mmCIF file of C-alpha atoms and ligand atoms in Angstrom:
data_model
loop_
_atom_site.group_PDB
_atom_site.id
_atom_site.type_symbol
_atom_site.label_atom_id
_atom_site.label_comp_id
_atom_site.label_asym_id
_atom_site.label_seq_id
_atom_site.Cartn_x
_atom_site.Cartn_y
_atom_site.Cartn_z
ATOM 1 C CA MET A 406 4.678 15.713 -7.123
ATOM 2 C CA ALA A 407 0.924 16.482 -6.718
ATOM 3 C CA ALA A 408 -0.107 14.497 -9.940
ATOM 4 C CA LYS A 409 1.140 11.155 -8.587
ATOM 5 C CA THR A 410 0.191 11.594 -4.872
ATOM 6 C CA GLU A 411 -1.900 8.679 -3.673
ATOM 7 C CA ARG A 412 -3.718 7.698 -0.494
ATOM 8 C CA THR A 413 -3.600 4.267 0.920
ATOM 9 C CA PHE A 414 -5.695 2.505 3.691
ATOM 10 C CA ILE A 415 -3.555 1.137 6.526
ATOM 11 C CA ALA A 416 -5.203 -0.686 9.414
ATOM 12 C CA ILE A 417 -3.373 -1.570 12.539
ATOM 13 C CA LYS A 418 -4.925 -4.961 13.396
ATOM 14 C CA PRO A 419 -6.249 -5.721 16.886
ATOM 15 C CA ASP A 420 -3.072 -7.667 17.962
ATOM 16 C CA SER A 421 -0.982 -4.641 17.361
ATOM 17 C CA VAL A 422 -3.403 -2.336 19.144
ATOM 18 C CA GLN A 423 -3.371 -4.693 22.113
ATOM 19 C CA ARG A 424 0.408 -5.079 21.979
ATOM 20 C CA GLY A 425 0.993 -1.399 22.128
ATOM 21 C CA LEU A 426 2.529 -1.112 18.649
ATOM 22 C CA MET A 427 0.335 1.733 17.385
ATOM 23 C CA GLY A 428 2.836 4.471 18.031
ATOM 24 C CA GLU A 429 5.715 2.582 16.495
ATOM 25 C CA ILE A 430 3.751 1.850 13.305
ATOM 26 C CA ILE A 431 2.656 5.480 13.011
ATOM 27 C CA LYS A 432 6.122 6.733 13.703
ATOM 28 C CA ARG A 433 7.542 4.773 10.651
ATOM 29 C CA PHE A 434 5.029 6.256 8.289
ATOM 30 C CA GLU A 435 5.465 9.665 9.702
ATOM 31 C CA GLN A 436 9.318 9.551 9.660
ATOM 32 C CA LYS A 437 9.236 8.329 6.037
ATOM 33 C CA GLY A 438 7.580 11.660 5.074
ATOM 34 C CA PHE A 439 4.004 10.384 4.510
ATOM 35 C CA ARG A 440 1.169 12.423 5.659
ATOM 36 C CA LEU A 441 -1.674 11.201 8.009
ATOM 37 C CA VAL A 442 -4.971 12.209 6.616
ATOM 38 C CA PHE A 443 -7.289 10.405 9.058
ATOM 39 C CA ILE A 444 -7.171 7.953 11.928
ATOM 40 C CA LYS A 445 -9.889 6.361 13.995
ATOM 41 C CA VAL A 446 -9.749 3.567 16.465
ATOM 42 C CA ALA A 447 -12.897 1.552 15.628
ATOM 43 C CA SER A 448 -14.489 -1.799 16.120
ATOM 44 C CA GLU A 449 -16.929 -1.829 13.243
ATOM 45 C CA ASP A 450 -18.737 -4.438 11.410
ATOM 46 C CA LEU A 451 -16.986 -3.546 8.192
ATOM 47 C CA LEU A 452 -14.456 -6.310 8.521
ATOM 48 C CA LYS A 453 -16.394 -9.126 6.742
ATOM 49 C CA GLN A 454 -16.923 -6.626 3.899
ATOM 50 C CA HIS A 455 -13.276 -5.470 3.886
ATOM 51 C CA TYR A 456 -12.113 -9.097 3.411
ATOM 52 C CA ILE A 457 -15.013 -10.262 1.157
ATOM 53 C CA ASP A 458 -12.752 -11.305 -1.608
ATOM 54 C CA LEU A 459 -11.246 -13.959 0.620
ATOM 55 C CA LYS A 460 -14.569 -15.378 1.658
ATOM 56 C CA ASP A 461 -13.944 -18.771 0.010
ATOM 57 C CA ARG A 462 -10.535 -19.280 1.644
ATOM 58 C CA PRO A 463 -10.334 -21.798 4.409
ATOM 59 C CA PHE A 464 -8.816 -19.212 6.785
ATOM 60 C CA TYR A 465 -11.724 -16.607 6.205
ATOM 61 C CA PRO A 466 -13.894 -17.458 9.411
ATOM 62 C CA GLY A 467 -10.603 -17.342 11.588
ATOM 63 C CA LEU A 468 -9.525 -14.023 9.844
ATOM 64 C CA VAL A 469 -12.963 -12.386 10.562
ATOM 65 C CA LYS A 470 -12.872 -13.500 14.136
ATOM 66 C CA TYR A 471 -9.210 -12.262 14.593
ATOM 67 C CA MET A 472 -10.003 -8.915 12.956
ATOM 68 C CA SER A 473 -13.225 -8.467 15.094
ATOM 69 C CA SER A 474 -11.439 -9.416 18.301
ATOM 70 C CA GLY A 475 -10.774 -5.806 19.321
ATOM 71 C CA PRO A 476 -10.444 -2.401 17.907
ATOM 72 C CA VAL A 477 -8.432 -1.586 14.885
ATOM 73 C CA ALA A 478 -6.755 1.659 14.062
ATOM 74 C CA ALA A 479 -7.958 2.536 10.696
ATOM 75 C CA MET A 480 -5.854 5.156 8.815
ATOM 76 C CA VAL A 481 -5.444 6.934 5.575
ATOM 77 C CA TRP A 482 -1.991 8.004 4.554
ATOM 78 C CA GLU A 483 -0.977 10.172 1.663
ATOM 79 C CA GLY A 484 2.118 10.631 -0.346
ATOM 80 C CA LEU A 485 4.062 9.842 -3.487
ATOM 81 C CA ASN A 486 3.740 6.118 -4.332
ATOM 82 C CA VAL A 487 2.377 5.500 -0.839
ATOM 83 C CA VAL A 488 0.405 2.372 -1.829
ATOM 84 C CA LYS A 489 3.452 0.490 -3.155
ATOM 85 C CA THR A 490 5.931 1.900 -0.777
ATOM 86 C CA GLY A 491 3.501 1.246 2.101
ATOM 87 C CA ARG A 492 3.422 -2.463 1.205
ATOM 88 C CA VAL A 493 7.026 -2.593 1.160
ATOM 89 C CA MET A 494 7.292 -1.081 4.712
ATOM 90 C CA LEU A 495 4.759 -3.680 5.841
ATOM 91 C CA GLY A 496 6.694 -6.661 4.583
ATOM 92 C CA GLU A 497 5.349 -9.966 3.151
ATOM 93 C CA THR A 498 1.866 -11.373 4.240
ATOM 94 C CA ASN A 499 3.571 -14.118 5.944
ATOM 95 C CA PRO A 500 5.826 -12.626 8.678
ATOM 96 C CA ALA A 501 8.248 -15.564 8.187
ATOM 97 C CA ASP A 502 9.002 -14.262 4.780
ATOM 98 C CA SER A 503 9.280 -10.634 5.827
ATOM 99 C CA LYS A 504 12.740 -9.103 5.944
ATOM 100 C CA PRO A 505 13.960 -7.451 9.247
ATOM 101 C CA GLY A 506 13.403 -3.790 9.071
ATOM 102 C CA THR A 507 9.846 -4.297 7.749
ATOM 103 C CA ILE A 508 7.054 -3.895 10.235
ATOM 104 C CA ARG A 509 5.860 -7.562 9.978
ATOM 105 C CA GLY A 510 9.516 -8.746 9.917
ATOM 106 C CA ASP A 511 10.306 -6.753 13.069
ATOM 107 C CA PHE A 512 7.052 -7.450 15.243
ATOM 108 C CA CYS A 513 5.311 -10.607 14.422
ATOM 109 C CA ILE A 514 5.664 -14.313 13.721
ATOM 110 C CA GLU A 515 2.516 -15.931 12.320
ATOM 111 C CA VAL A 516 0.314 -14.965 9.261
ATOM 112 C CA GLY A 517 -2.866 -15.309 11.120
ATOM 113 C CA ARG A 518 -1.425 -12.520 13.598
ATOM 114 C CA ASN A 519 0.272 -10.271 11.071
ATOM 115 C CA ILE A 520 -0.481 -6.979 12.876
ATOM 116 C CA ILE A 521 -1.159 -4.821 9.988
ATOM 117 C CA HIS A 522 -3.097 -4.309 6.716
ATOM 118 C CA GLY A 523 -2.173 -2.126 3.716
ATOM 119 C CA SER A 524 -3.941 -1.675 0.305
ATOM 120 C CA ASP A 525 -2.418 -3.781 -2.447
ATOM 121 C CA SER A 526 -3.249 -1.456 -5.276
ATOM 122 C CA VAL A 527 -4.544 2.041 -5.865
ATOM 123 C CA GLU A 528 -7.778 0.510 -6.962
ATOM 124 C CA SER A 529 -8.161 -1.395 -3.718
ATOM 125 C CA ALA A 530 -7.067 1.692 -1.695
ATOM 126 C CA ASN A 531 -9.854 3.761 -3.229
ATOM 127 C CA LYS A 532 -12.366 0.962 -2.562
ATOM 128 C CA GLU A 533 -11.164 0.534 0.958
ATOM 129 C CA ILE A 534 -11.108 4.147 1.942
ATOM 130 C CA SER A 535 -14.591 4.683 0.568
ATOM 131 C CA LEU A 536 -15.847 1.637 2.700
ATOM 132 C CA TRP A 537 -14.097 2.848 5.867
ATOM 133 C CA PHE A 538 -14.533 6.608 5.783
ATOM 134 C CA LYS A 539 -16.857 9.424 4.690
ATOM 135 C CA PRO A 540 -15.390 11.858 2.237
ATOM 136 C CA GLU A 541 -15.701 14.841 4.721
ATOM 137 C CA GLU A 542 -13.522 12.934 7.212
ATOM 138 C CA LEU A 543 -10.474 13.022 5.056
ATOM 139 C CA VAL A 544 -8.778 16.357 5.717
ATOM 140 C CA SER A 545 -6.752 18.127 3.134
ATOM 141 C CA TYR A 546 -3.670 20.251 4.393
ATOM 142 C CA LYS A 547 -0.169 21.096 3.319
ATOM 143 C CA SER A 548 2.453 19.856 5.670
ATOM 144 C CA CYS A 549 5.051 22.548 6.477
ATOM 145 C CA ALA A 550 7.678 19.892 5.723
ATOM 146 C CA GLN A 551 6.451 19.089 2.096
ATOM 147 C CA ASP A 552 9.024 21.302 0.302
ATOM 148 C CA TRP A 553 11.756 19.544 2.224
ATOM 149 C CA ILE A 554 10.442 15.964 1.351
ATOM 150 C CA TYR A 555 9.509 16.499 -2.278
ATOM 151 C CA GLU A 556 11.787 18.313 -4.990
HETATM 152 N N1 LIG B 951 -2.879 -18.916 5.226
HETATM 153 C C1 LIG B 951 -3.433 -18.109 6.088
HETATM 154 N N2 LIG B 951 -3.791 -18.376 7.291
HETATM 155 C C2 LIG B 951 -4.247 -17.465 8.175
HETATM 156 N N3 LIG B 951 -4.450 -16.215 7.778
HETATM 157 C C3 LIG B 951 -4.165 -15.809 6.491
HETATM 158 C C4 LIG B 951 -3.553 -16.610 5.711
HETATM 159 N N4 LIG B 951 -3.375 -15.918 4.550
HETATM 160 C C5 LIG B 951 -3.795 -14.723 4.740
HETATM 161 N N5 LIG B 951 -4.270 -14.559 6.142
HETATM 162 C C6 LIG B 951 -4.851 -13.431 6.692
HETATM 163 O O1 LIG B 951 -5.681 -12.669 5.680
HETATM 164 C C7 LIG B 951 -5.107 -11.381 5.525
HETATM 165 C C8 LIG B 951 -5.434 -11.023 4.105
HETATM 166 O O2 LIG B 951 -4.638 -11.866 3.211
HETATM 167 P P1 LIG B 951 -4.180 -11.225 1.836
HETATM 168 O O3 LIG B 951 -3.932 -12.282 0.937
HETATM 169 O O4 LIG B 951 -5.002 -10.049 1.474
HETATM 170 O O5 LIG B 951 -2.610 -10.641 2.290
HETATM 171 P P2 LIG B 951 -2.148 -9.165 2.388
HETATM 172 O O6 LIG B 951 -2.757 -8.457 1.353
HETATM 173 O O7 LIG B 951 -0.663 -9.198 2.501
HETATM 174 O O8 LIG B 951 -2.740 -8.704 3.833
HETATM 175 P P3 LIG B 951 -3.677 -7.592 4.249
HETATM 176 O O9 LIG B 951 -4.773 -7.603 3.172
HETATM 177 O O10 LIG B 951 -4.152 -7.960 5.555
HETATM 178 O O11 LIG B 951 -2.803 -6.368 4.184
HETATM 179 C C9 LIG B 951 -3.689 -11.618 5.874
HETATM 180 O O12 LIG B 951 -3.017 -10.296 6.192
HETATM 181 C C10 LIG B 951 -3.680 -12.443 7.084
HETATM 182 O O13 LIG B 951 -4.167 -11.768 8.254
HETATM 183 MG MG1 LIG B 952 -4.785 -7.940 1.068
#
């Protein structure tokens, strides 16, 4: 299992922090068997940089305003295929296309208030994790459940 273990960057966006959904979202990743490596609730000027690839899109100014409107809970989660599986757990970018049972499918309605971010590839995960965290912030530990979650 160790060889394919990945880390992903998940951000609980300001709307879900304000709506009290942090616990529910963390619970889903925890119950799945993924391991929380770091979490900070922060209101930082990293958001413009985080979404820099979207800077030419018409919704970019609104997106930066939305993401800067309150604290986000920035997290790193670790586990086998956590990047891809994490995106499945989030649902589609537009909540209207997200199936019930996914986080966006269950808790939000509009694309501009889609409550959570998850890295879309291992490459973006690495880039986003190094943007948001210092290496020494990311703890390494073996969960006591590991041998019951992985063969
Ligand atoms: N048409 C739109 N109108 C308003 N906001 C949008 C629109 N498209 C995307 N966004 C916002 O920009 C974010 C980033 O868009 P992106 O295409 O990267 O989708 P994503 O990878 O599913 O979302 P995220 O990067 O937040 O996980 C979306 O999550 C959403 O908050
Ligand atoms: Mg994205």
